[in-house]
N, CA and C of each residue as an Amber inpcrd file, in Angstrom:
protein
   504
 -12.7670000 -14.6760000  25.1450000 -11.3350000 -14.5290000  24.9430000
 -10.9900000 -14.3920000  23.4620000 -11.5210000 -15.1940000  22.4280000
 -11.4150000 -15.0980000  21.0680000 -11.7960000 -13.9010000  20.4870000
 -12.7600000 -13.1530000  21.0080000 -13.0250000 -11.5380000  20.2130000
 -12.0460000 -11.0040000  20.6530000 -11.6070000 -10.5600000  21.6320000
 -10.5310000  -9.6230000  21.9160000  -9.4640000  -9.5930000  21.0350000
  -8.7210000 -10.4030000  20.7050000  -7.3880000 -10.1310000  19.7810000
  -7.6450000 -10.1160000  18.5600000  -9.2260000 -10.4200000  18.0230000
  -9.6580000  -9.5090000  16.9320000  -9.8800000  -8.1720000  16.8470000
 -11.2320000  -7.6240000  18.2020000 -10.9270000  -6.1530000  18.1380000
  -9.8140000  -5.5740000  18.4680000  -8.7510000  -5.9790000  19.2200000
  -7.7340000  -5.0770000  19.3940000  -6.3210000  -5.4730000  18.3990000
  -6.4770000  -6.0470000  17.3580000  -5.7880000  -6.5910000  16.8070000
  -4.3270000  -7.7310000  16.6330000  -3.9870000  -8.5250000  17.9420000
  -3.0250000  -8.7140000  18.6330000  -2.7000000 -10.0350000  18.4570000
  -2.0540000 -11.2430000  18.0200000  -1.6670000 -12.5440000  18.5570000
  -1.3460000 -12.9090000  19.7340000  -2.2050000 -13.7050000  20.5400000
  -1.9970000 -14.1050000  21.7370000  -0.5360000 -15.1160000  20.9850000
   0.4450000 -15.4550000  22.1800000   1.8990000 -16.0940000  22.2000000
   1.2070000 -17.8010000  22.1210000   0.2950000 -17.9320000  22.4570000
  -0.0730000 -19.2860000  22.2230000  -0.9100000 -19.6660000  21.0080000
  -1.3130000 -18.3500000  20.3410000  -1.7760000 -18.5420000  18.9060000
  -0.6970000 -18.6030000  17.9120000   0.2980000 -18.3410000  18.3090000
   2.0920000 -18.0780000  17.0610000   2.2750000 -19.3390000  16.7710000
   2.2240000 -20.5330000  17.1020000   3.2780000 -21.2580000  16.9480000
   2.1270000 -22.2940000  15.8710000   2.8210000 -23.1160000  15.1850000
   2.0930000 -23.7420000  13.8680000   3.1380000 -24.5850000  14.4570000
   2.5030000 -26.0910000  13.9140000   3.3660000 -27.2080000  13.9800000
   2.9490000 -27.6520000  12.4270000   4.5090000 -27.8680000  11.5950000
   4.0750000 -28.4550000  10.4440000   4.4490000 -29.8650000  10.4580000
   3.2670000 -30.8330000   9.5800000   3.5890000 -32.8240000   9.5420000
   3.1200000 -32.8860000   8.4390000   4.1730000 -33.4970000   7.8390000
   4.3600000 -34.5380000   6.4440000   3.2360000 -35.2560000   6.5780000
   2.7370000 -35.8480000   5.7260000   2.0410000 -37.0530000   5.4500000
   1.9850000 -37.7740000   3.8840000   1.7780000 -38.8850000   3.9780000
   1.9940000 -39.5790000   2.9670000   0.8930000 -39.1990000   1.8930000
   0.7780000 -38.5700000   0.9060000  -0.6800000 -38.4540000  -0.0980000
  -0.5940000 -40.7060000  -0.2430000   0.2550000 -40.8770000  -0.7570000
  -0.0130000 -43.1710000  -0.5520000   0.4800000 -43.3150000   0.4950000
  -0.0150000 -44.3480000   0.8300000   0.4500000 -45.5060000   2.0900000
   1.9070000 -45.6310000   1.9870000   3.0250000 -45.8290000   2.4360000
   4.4090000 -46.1150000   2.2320000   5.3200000 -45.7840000   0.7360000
   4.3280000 -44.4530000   0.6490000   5.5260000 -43.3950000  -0.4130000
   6.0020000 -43.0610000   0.0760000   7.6630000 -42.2000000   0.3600000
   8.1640000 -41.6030000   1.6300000   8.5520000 -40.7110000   0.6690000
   8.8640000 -40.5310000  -0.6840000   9.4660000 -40.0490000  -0.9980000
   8.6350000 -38.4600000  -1.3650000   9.8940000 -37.1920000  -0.8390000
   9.7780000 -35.5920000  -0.5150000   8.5520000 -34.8800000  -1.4250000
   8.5430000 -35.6910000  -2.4030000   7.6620000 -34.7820000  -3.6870000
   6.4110000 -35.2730000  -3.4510000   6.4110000 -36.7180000  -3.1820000
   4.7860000 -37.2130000  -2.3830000   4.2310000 -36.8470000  -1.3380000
   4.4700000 -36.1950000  -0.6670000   4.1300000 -35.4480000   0.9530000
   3.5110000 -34.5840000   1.2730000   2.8650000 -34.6190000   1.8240000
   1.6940000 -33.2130000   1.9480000   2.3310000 -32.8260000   3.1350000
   2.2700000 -31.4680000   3.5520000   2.2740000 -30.5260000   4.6570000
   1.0600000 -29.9510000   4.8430000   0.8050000 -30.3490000   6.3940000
  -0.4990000 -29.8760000   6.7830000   0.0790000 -28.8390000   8.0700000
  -0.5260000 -27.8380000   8.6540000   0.1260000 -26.8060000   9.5930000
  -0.9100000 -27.1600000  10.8020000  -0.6510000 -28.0950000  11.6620000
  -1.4220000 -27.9020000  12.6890000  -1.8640000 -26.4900000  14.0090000
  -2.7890000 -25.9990000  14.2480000  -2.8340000 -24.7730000  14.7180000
  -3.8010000 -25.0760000  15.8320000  -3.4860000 -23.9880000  16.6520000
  -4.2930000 -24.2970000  18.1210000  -5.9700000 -24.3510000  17.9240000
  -6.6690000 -25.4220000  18.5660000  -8.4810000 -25.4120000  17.9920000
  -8.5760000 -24.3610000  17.9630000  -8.9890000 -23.2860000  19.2290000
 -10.2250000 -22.4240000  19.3450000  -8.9960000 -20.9110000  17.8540000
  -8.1860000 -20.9740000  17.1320000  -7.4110000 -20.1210000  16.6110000
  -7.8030000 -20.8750000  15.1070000  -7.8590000 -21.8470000  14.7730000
  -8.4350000 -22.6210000  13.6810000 -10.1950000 -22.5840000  13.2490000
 -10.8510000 -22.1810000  14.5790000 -12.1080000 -21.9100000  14.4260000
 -12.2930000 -20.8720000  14.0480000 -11.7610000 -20.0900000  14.5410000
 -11.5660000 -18.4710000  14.2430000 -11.9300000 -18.2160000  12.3460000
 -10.4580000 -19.1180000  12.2450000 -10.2420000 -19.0580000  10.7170000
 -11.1090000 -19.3290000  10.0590000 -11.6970000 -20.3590000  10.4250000
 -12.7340000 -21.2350000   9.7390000 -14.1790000 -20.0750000   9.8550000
 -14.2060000 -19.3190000  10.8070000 -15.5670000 -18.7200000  10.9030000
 -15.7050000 -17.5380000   9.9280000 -14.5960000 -16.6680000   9.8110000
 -13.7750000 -15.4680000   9.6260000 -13.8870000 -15.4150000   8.1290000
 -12.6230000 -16.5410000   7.7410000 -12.5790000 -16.2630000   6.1750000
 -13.2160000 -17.5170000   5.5380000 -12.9020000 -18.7190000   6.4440000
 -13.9700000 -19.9610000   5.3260000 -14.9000000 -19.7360000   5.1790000
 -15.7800000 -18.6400000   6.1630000 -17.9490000 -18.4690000   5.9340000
 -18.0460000 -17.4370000   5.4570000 -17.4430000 -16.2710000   6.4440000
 -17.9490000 -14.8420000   5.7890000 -17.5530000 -13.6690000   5.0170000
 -16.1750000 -14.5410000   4.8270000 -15.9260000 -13.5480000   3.5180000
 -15.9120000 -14.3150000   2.4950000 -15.8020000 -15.5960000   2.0260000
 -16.4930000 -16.1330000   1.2310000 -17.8390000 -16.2870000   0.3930000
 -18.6860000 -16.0720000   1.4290000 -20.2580000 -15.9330000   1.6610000
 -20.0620000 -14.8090000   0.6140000 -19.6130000 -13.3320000   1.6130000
 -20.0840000 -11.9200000   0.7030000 -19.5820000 -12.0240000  -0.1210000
 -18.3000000 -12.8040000  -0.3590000 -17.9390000 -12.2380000  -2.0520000
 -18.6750000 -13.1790000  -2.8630000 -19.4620000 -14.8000000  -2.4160000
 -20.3110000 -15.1290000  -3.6180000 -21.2980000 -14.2090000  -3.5960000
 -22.4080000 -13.5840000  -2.5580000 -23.4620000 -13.0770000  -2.7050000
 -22.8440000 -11.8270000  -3.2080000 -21.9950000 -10.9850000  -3.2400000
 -21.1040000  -9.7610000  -4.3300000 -20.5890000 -10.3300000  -5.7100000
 -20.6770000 -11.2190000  -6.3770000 -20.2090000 -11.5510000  -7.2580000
 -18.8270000 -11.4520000  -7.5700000 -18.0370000 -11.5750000  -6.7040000
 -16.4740000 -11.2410000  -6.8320000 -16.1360000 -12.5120000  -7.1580000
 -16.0620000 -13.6960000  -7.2410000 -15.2020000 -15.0660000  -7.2120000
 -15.6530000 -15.1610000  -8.7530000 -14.5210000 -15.2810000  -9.5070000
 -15.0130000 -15.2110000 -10.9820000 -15.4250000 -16.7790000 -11.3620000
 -15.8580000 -16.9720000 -11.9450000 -16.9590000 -17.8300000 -12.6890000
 -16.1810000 -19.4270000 -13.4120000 -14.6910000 -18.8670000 -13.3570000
 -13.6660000 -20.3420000 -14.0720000 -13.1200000 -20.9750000 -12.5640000
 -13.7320000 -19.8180000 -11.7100000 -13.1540000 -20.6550000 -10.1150000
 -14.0320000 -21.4420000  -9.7460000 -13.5560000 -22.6910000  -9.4890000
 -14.4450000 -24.2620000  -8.8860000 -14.5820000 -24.3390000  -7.9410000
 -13.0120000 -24.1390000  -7.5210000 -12.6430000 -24.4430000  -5.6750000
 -13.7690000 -23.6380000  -5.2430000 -13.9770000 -24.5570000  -3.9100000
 -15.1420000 -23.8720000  -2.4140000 -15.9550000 -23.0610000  -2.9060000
 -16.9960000 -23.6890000  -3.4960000 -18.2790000 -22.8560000  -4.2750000
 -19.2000000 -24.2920000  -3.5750000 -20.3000000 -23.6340000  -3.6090000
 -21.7020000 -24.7780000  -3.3060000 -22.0660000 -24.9830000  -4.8800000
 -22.4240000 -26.0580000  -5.1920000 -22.5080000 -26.6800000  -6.0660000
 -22.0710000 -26.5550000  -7.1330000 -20.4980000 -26.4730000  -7.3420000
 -19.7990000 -26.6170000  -8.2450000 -18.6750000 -27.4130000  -8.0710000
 -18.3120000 -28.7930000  -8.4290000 -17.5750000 -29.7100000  -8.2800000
 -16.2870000 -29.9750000  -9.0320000 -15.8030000 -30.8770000  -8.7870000
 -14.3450000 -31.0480000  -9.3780000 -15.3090000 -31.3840000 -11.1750000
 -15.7760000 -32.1660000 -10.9780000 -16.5770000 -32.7190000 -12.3230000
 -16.8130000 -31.8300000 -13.2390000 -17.3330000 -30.3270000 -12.7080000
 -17.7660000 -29.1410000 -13.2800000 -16.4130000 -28.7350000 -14.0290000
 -15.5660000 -29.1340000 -13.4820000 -14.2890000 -27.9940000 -14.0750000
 -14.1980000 -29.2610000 -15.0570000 -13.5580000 -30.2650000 -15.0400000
 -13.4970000 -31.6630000 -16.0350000 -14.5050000 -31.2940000 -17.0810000
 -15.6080000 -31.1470000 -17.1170000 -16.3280000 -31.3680000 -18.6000000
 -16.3130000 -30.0520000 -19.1930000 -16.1630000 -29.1400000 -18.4970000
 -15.7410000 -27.7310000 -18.6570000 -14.8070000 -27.7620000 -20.0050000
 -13.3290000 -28.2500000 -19.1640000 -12.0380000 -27.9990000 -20.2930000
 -12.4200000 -29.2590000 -21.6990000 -12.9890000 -30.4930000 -21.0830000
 -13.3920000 -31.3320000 -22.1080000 -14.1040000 -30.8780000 -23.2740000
 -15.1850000 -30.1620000 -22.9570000 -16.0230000 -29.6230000 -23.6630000
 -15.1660000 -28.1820000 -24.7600000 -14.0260000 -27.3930000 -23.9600000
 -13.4180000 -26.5640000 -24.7470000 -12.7660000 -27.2150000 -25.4310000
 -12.2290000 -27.9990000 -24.8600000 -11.0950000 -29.2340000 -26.1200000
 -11.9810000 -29.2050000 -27.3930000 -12.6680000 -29.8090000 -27.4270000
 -14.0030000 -30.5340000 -28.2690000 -14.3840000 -29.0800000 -29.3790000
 -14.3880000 -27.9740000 -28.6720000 -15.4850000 -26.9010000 -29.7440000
 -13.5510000 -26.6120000 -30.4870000 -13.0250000 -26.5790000 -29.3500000
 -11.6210000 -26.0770000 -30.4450000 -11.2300000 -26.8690000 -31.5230000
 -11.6290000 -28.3710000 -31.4610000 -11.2560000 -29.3390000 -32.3330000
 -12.1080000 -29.1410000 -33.7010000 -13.4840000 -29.1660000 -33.2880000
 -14.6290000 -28.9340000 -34.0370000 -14.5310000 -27.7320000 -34.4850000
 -14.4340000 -26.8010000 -34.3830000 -14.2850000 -24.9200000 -35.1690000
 -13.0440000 -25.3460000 -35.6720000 -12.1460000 -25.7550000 -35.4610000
 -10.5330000 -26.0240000 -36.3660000 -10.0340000 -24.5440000 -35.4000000
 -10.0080000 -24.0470000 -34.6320000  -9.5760000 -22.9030000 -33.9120000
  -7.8690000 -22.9050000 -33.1140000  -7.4300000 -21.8560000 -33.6460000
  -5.7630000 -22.3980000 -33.1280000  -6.0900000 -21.5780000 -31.4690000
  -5.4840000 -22.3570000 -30.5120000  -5.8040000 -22.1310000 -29.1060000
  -4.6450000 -22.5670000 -28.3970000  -4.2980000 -21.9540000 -27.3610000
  -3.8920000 -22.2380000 -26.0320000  -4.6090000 -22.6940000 -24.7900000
  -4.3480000 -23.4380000 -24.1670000  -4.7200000 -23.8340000 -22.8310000
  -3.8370000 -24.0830000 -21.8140000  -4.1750000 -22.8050000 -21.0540000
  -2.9580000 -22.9120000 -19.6520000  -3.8340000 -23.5640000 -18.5140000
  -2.8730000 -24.4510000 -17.9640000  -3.4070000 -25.1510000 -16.6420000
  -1.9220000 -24.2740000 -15.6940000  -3.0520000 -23.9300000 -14.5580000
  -1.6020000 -23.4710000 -13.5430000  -1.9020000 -24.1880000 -12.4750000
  -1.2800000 -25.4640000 -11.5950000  -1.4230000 -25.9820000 -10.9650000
  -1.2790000 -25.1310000  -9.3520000  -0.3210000 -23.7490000  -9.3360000
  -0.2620000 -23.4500000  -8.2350000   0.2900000 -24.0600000  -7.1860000
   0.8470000 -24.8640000  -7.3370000   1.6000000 -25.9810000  -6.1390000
   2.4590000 -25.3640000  -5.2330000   1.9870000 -25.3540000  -3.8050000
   2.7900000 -24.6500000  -2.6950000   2.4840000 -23.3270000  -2.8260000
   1.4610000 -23.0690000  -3.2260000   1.3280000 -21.3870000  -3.3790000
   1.8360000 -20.5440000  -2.3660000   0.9130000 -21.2300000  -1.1280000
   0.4880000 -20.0360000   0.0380000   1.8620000 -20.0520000   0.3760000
   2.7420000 -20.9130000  -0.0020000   4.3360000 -20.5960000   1.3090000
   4.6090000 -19.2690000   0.3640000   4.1490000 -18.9200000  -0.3980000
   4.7560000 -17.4210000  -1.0950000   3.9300000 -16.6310000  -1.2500000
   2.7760000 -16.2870000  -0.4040000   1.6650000 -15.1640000  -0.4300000
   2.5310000 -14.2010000   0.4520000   2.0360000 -12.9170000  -0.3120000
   3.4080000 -11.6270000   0.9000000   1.7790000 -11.6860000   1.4800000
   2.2360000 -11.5630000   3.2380000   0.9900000 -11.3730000   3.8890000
   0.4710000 -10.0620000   3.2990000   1.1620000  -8.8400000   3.6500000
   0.1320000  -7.5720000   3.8000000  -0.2910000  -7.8100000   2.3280000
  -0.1090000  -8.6200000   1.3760000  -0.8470000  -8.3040000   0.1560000
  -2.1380000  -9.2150000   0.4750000  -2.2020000 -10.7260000   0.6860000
  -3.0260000 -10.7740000   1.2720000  -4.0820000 -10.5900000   1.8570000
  -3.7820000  -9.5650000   2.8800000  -4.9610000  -8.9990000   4.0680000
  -5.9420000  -7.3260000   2.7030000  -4.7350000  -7.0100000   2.0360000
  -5.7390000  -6.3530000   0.5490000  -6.5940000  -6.6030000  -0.1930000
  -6.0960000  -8.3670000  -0.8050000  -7.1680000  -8.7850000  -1.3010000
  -8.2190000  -9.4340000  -0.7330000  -8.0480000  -9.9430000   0.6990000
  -9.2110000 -10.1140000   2.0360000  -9.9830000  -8.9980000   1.7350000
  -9.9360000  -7.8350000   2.0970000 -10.3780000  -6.5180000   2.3450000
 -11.2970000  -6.4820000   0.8200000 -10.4740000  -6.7900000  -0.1430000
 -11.7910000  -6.2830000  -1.1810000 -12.5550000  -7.3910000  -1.3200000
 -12.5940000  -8.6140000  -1.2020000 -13.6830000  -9.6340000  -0.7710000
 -14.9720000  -9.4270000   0.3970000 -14.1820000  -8.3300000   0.9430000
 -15.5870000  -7.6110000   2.0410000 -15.0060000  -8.2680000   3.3360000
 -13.5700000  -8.6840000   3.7540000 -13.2270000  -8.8600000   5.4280000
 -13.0190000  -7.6740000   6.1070000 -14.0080000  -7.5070000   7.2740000
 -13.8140000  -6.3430000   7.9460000 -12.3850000  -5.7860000   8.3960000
 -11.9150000  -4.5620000   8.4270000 -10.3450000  -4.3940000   8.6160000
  -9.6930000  -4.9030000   9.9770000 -11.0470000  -4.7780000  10.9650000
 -10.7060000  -5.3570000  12.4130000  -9.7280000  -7.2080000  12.2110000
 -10.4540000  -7.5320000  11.1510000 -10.0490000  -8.6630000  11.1230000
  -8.9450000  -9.0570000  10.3850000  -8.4530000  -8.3340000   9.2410000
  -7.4640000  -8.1270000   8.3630000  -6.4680000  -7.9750000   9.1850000
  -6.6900000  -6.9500000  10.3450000  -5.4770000  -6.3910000  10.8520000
  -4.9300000  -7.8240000  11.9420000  -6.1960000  -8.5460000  12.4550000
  -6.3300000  -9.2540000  13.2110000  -5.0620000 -10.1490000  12.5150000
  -5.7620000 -11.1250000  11.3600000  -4.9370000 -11.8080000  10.6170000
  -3.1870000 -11.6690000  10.0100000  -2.9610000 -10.4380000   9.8450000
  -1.7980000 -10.1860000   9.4860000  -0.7760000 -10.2750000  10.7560000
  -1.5800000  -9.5920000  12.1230000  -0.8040000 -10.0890000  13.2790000
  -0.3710000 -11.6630000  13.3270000  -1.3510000 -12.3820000  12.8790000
  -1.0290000 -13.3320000  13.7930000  -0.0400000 -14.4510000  12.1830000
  -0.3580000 -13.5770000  11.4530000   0.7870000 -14.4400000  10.0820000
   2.2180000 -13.7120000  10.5500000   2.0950000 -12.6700000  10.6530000
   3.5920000 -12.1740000  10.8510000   4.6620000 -13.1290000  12.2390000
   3.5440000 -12.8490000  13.8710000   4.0490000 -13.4510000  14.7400000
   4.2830000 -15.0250000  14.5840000   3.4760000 -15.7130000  13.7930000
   3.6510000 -17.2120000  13.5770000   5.0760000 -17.6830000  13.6570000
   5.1750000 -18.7990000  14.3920000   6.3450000 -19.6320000  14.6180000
   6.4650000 -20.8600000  13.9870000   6.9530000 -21.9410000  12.5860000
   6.4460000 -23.1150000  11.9580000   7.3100000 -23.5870000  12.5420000
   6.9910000 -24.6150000  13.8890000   8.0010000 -25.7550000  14.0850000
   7.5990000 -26.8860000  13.4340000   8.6920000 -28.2300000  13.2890000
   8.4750000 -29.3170000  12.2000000   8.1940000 -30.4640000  13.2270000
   7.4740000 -31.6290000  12.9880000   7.7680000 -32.1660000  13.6080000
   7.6920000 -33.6590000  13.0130000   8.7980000 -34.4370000  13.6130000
   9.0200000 -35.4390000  13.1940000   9.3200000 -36.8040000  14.0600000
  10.0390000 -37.8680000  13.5870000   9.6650000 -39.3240000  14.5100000
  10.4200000 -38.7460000  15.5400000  11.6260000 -37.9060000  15.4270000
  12.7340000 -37.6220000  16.3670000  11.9980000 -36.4600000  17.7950000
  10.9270000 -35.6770000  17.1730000   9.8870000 -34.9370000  18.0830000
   9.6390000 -33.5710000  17.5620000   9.4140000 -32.3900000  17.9560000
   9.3120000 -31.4840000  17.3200000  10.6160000 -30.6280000  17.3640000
  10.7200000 -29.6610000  16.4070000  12.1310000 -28.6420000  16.2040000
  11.9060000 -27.7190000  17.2710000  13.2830000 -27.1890000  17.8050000
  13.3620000 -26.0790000  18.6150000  13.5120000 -24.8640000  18.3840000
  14.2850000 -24.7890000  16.6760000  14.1770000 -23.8210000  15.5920000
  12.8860000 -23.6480000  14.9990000  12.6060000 -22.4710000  14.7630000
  11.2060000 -22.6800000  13.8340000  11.6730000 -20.6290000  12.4940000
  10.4830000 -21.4330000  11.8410000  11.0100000 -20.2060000  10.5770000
  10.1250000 -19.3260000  10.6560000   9.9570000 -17.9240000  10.0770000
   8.4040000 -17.1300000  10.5940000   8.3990000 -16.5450000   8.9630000
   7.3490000 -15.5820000   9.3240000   7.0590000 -14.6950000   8.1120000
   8.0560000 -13.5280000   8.7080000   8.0260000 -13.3740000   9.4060000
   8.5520000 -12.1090000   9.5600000   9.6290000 -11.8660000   8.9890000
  10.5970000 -12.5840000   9.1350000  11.7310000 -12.3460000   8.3400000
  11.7020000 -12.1010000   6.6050000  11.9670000 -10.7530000   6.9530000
  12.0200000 -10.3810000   5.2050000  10.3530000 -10.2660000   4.6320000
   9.3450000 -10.1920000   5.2560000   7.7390000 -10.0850000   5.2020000
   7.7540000  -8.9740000   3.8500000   8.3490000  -8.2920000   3.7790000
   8.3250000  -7.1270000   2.8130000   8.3480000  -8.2860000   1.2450000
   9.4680000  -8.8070000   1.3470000   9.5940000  -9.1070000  -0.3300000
   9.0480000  -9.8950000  -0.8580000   8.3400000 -10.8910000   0.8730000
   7.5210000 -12.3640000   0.5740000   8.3270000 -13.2230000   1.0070000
């Protein structure tokens, strides 16, 4: 059942719907800026993901050399630590050379709620994701439904990409 709405490119109606839940990053912080949003998604549609773009287009673009070299995130043996002695170590030669420098940190926070899909499924594509699957993926970001859910139960409203998908 899971290959099919890859080769034919399609969201099954029970793959659309995302449930999004708060959670506390501390124990009894409540407060909006402390909260993580996690998007719960149906298993066998989460495996998908996980097989698709967490292994194999990941995979080819390390074995292609595409993931440039200051990127830490989801690499095999390159750790948070790696990036830490990294900038430590630039601190240090800039101090030592007397060198006038900038250092941008971009934290990126909340990115993905502002990725325009079809740009997206482009830069998939030049990482080496087959188009069957690109096309696959953009279906099922566009049809997505985010209901919320909370102590009161889940929303009956929900928000999509679709609306306005063009500008992001």
């Amino acid at each position: 059942m899971s290959a099919i709405p890859i080769r034919v490119g399609f969201c099954p109606t029970r793959w659309s719907k995302a449930l999004q839940v708060m959670l506390c990053k501390k124990e009894g912080n409540f407060h909006i800026h402390r909260l993580r949003v996690i998007q719960l998604l149906e298993a066998d549609l989460n495996m998908i993901f996980r097989y698709f773009w967490g292994r194999q287009m990941v995979h080819n673009a390390q074995d292609n050399n595409l993931i440039p070299p200051i990127q830490f995130g989801n690499q095999a043996g390159i750790t948070a630590n790696s990036a830490h002695l990294l900038k430590v170590f630039s601190a240090e030669l800039i101090r030592v050379l007397h060198i006038i420098a900038c250092i941008f940190n971009n934290d990126a926070q909340a990115c993905y709620d502002r990725i325009i899909p079809s740009l997206s499924q482009v830069a998939c594509r030049r990482l080496g994701l087959p188009r069957d699957q690109a096309v696959f993926l953009l279906a099922v970001l566009l049809s997505m439904q985010y209901h919320i859910r909370t102590i009161h139960g889940m929303s009956v409203d929900f928000f999509s990409n679709a609306d306005g998908w063009v500008l992001g």
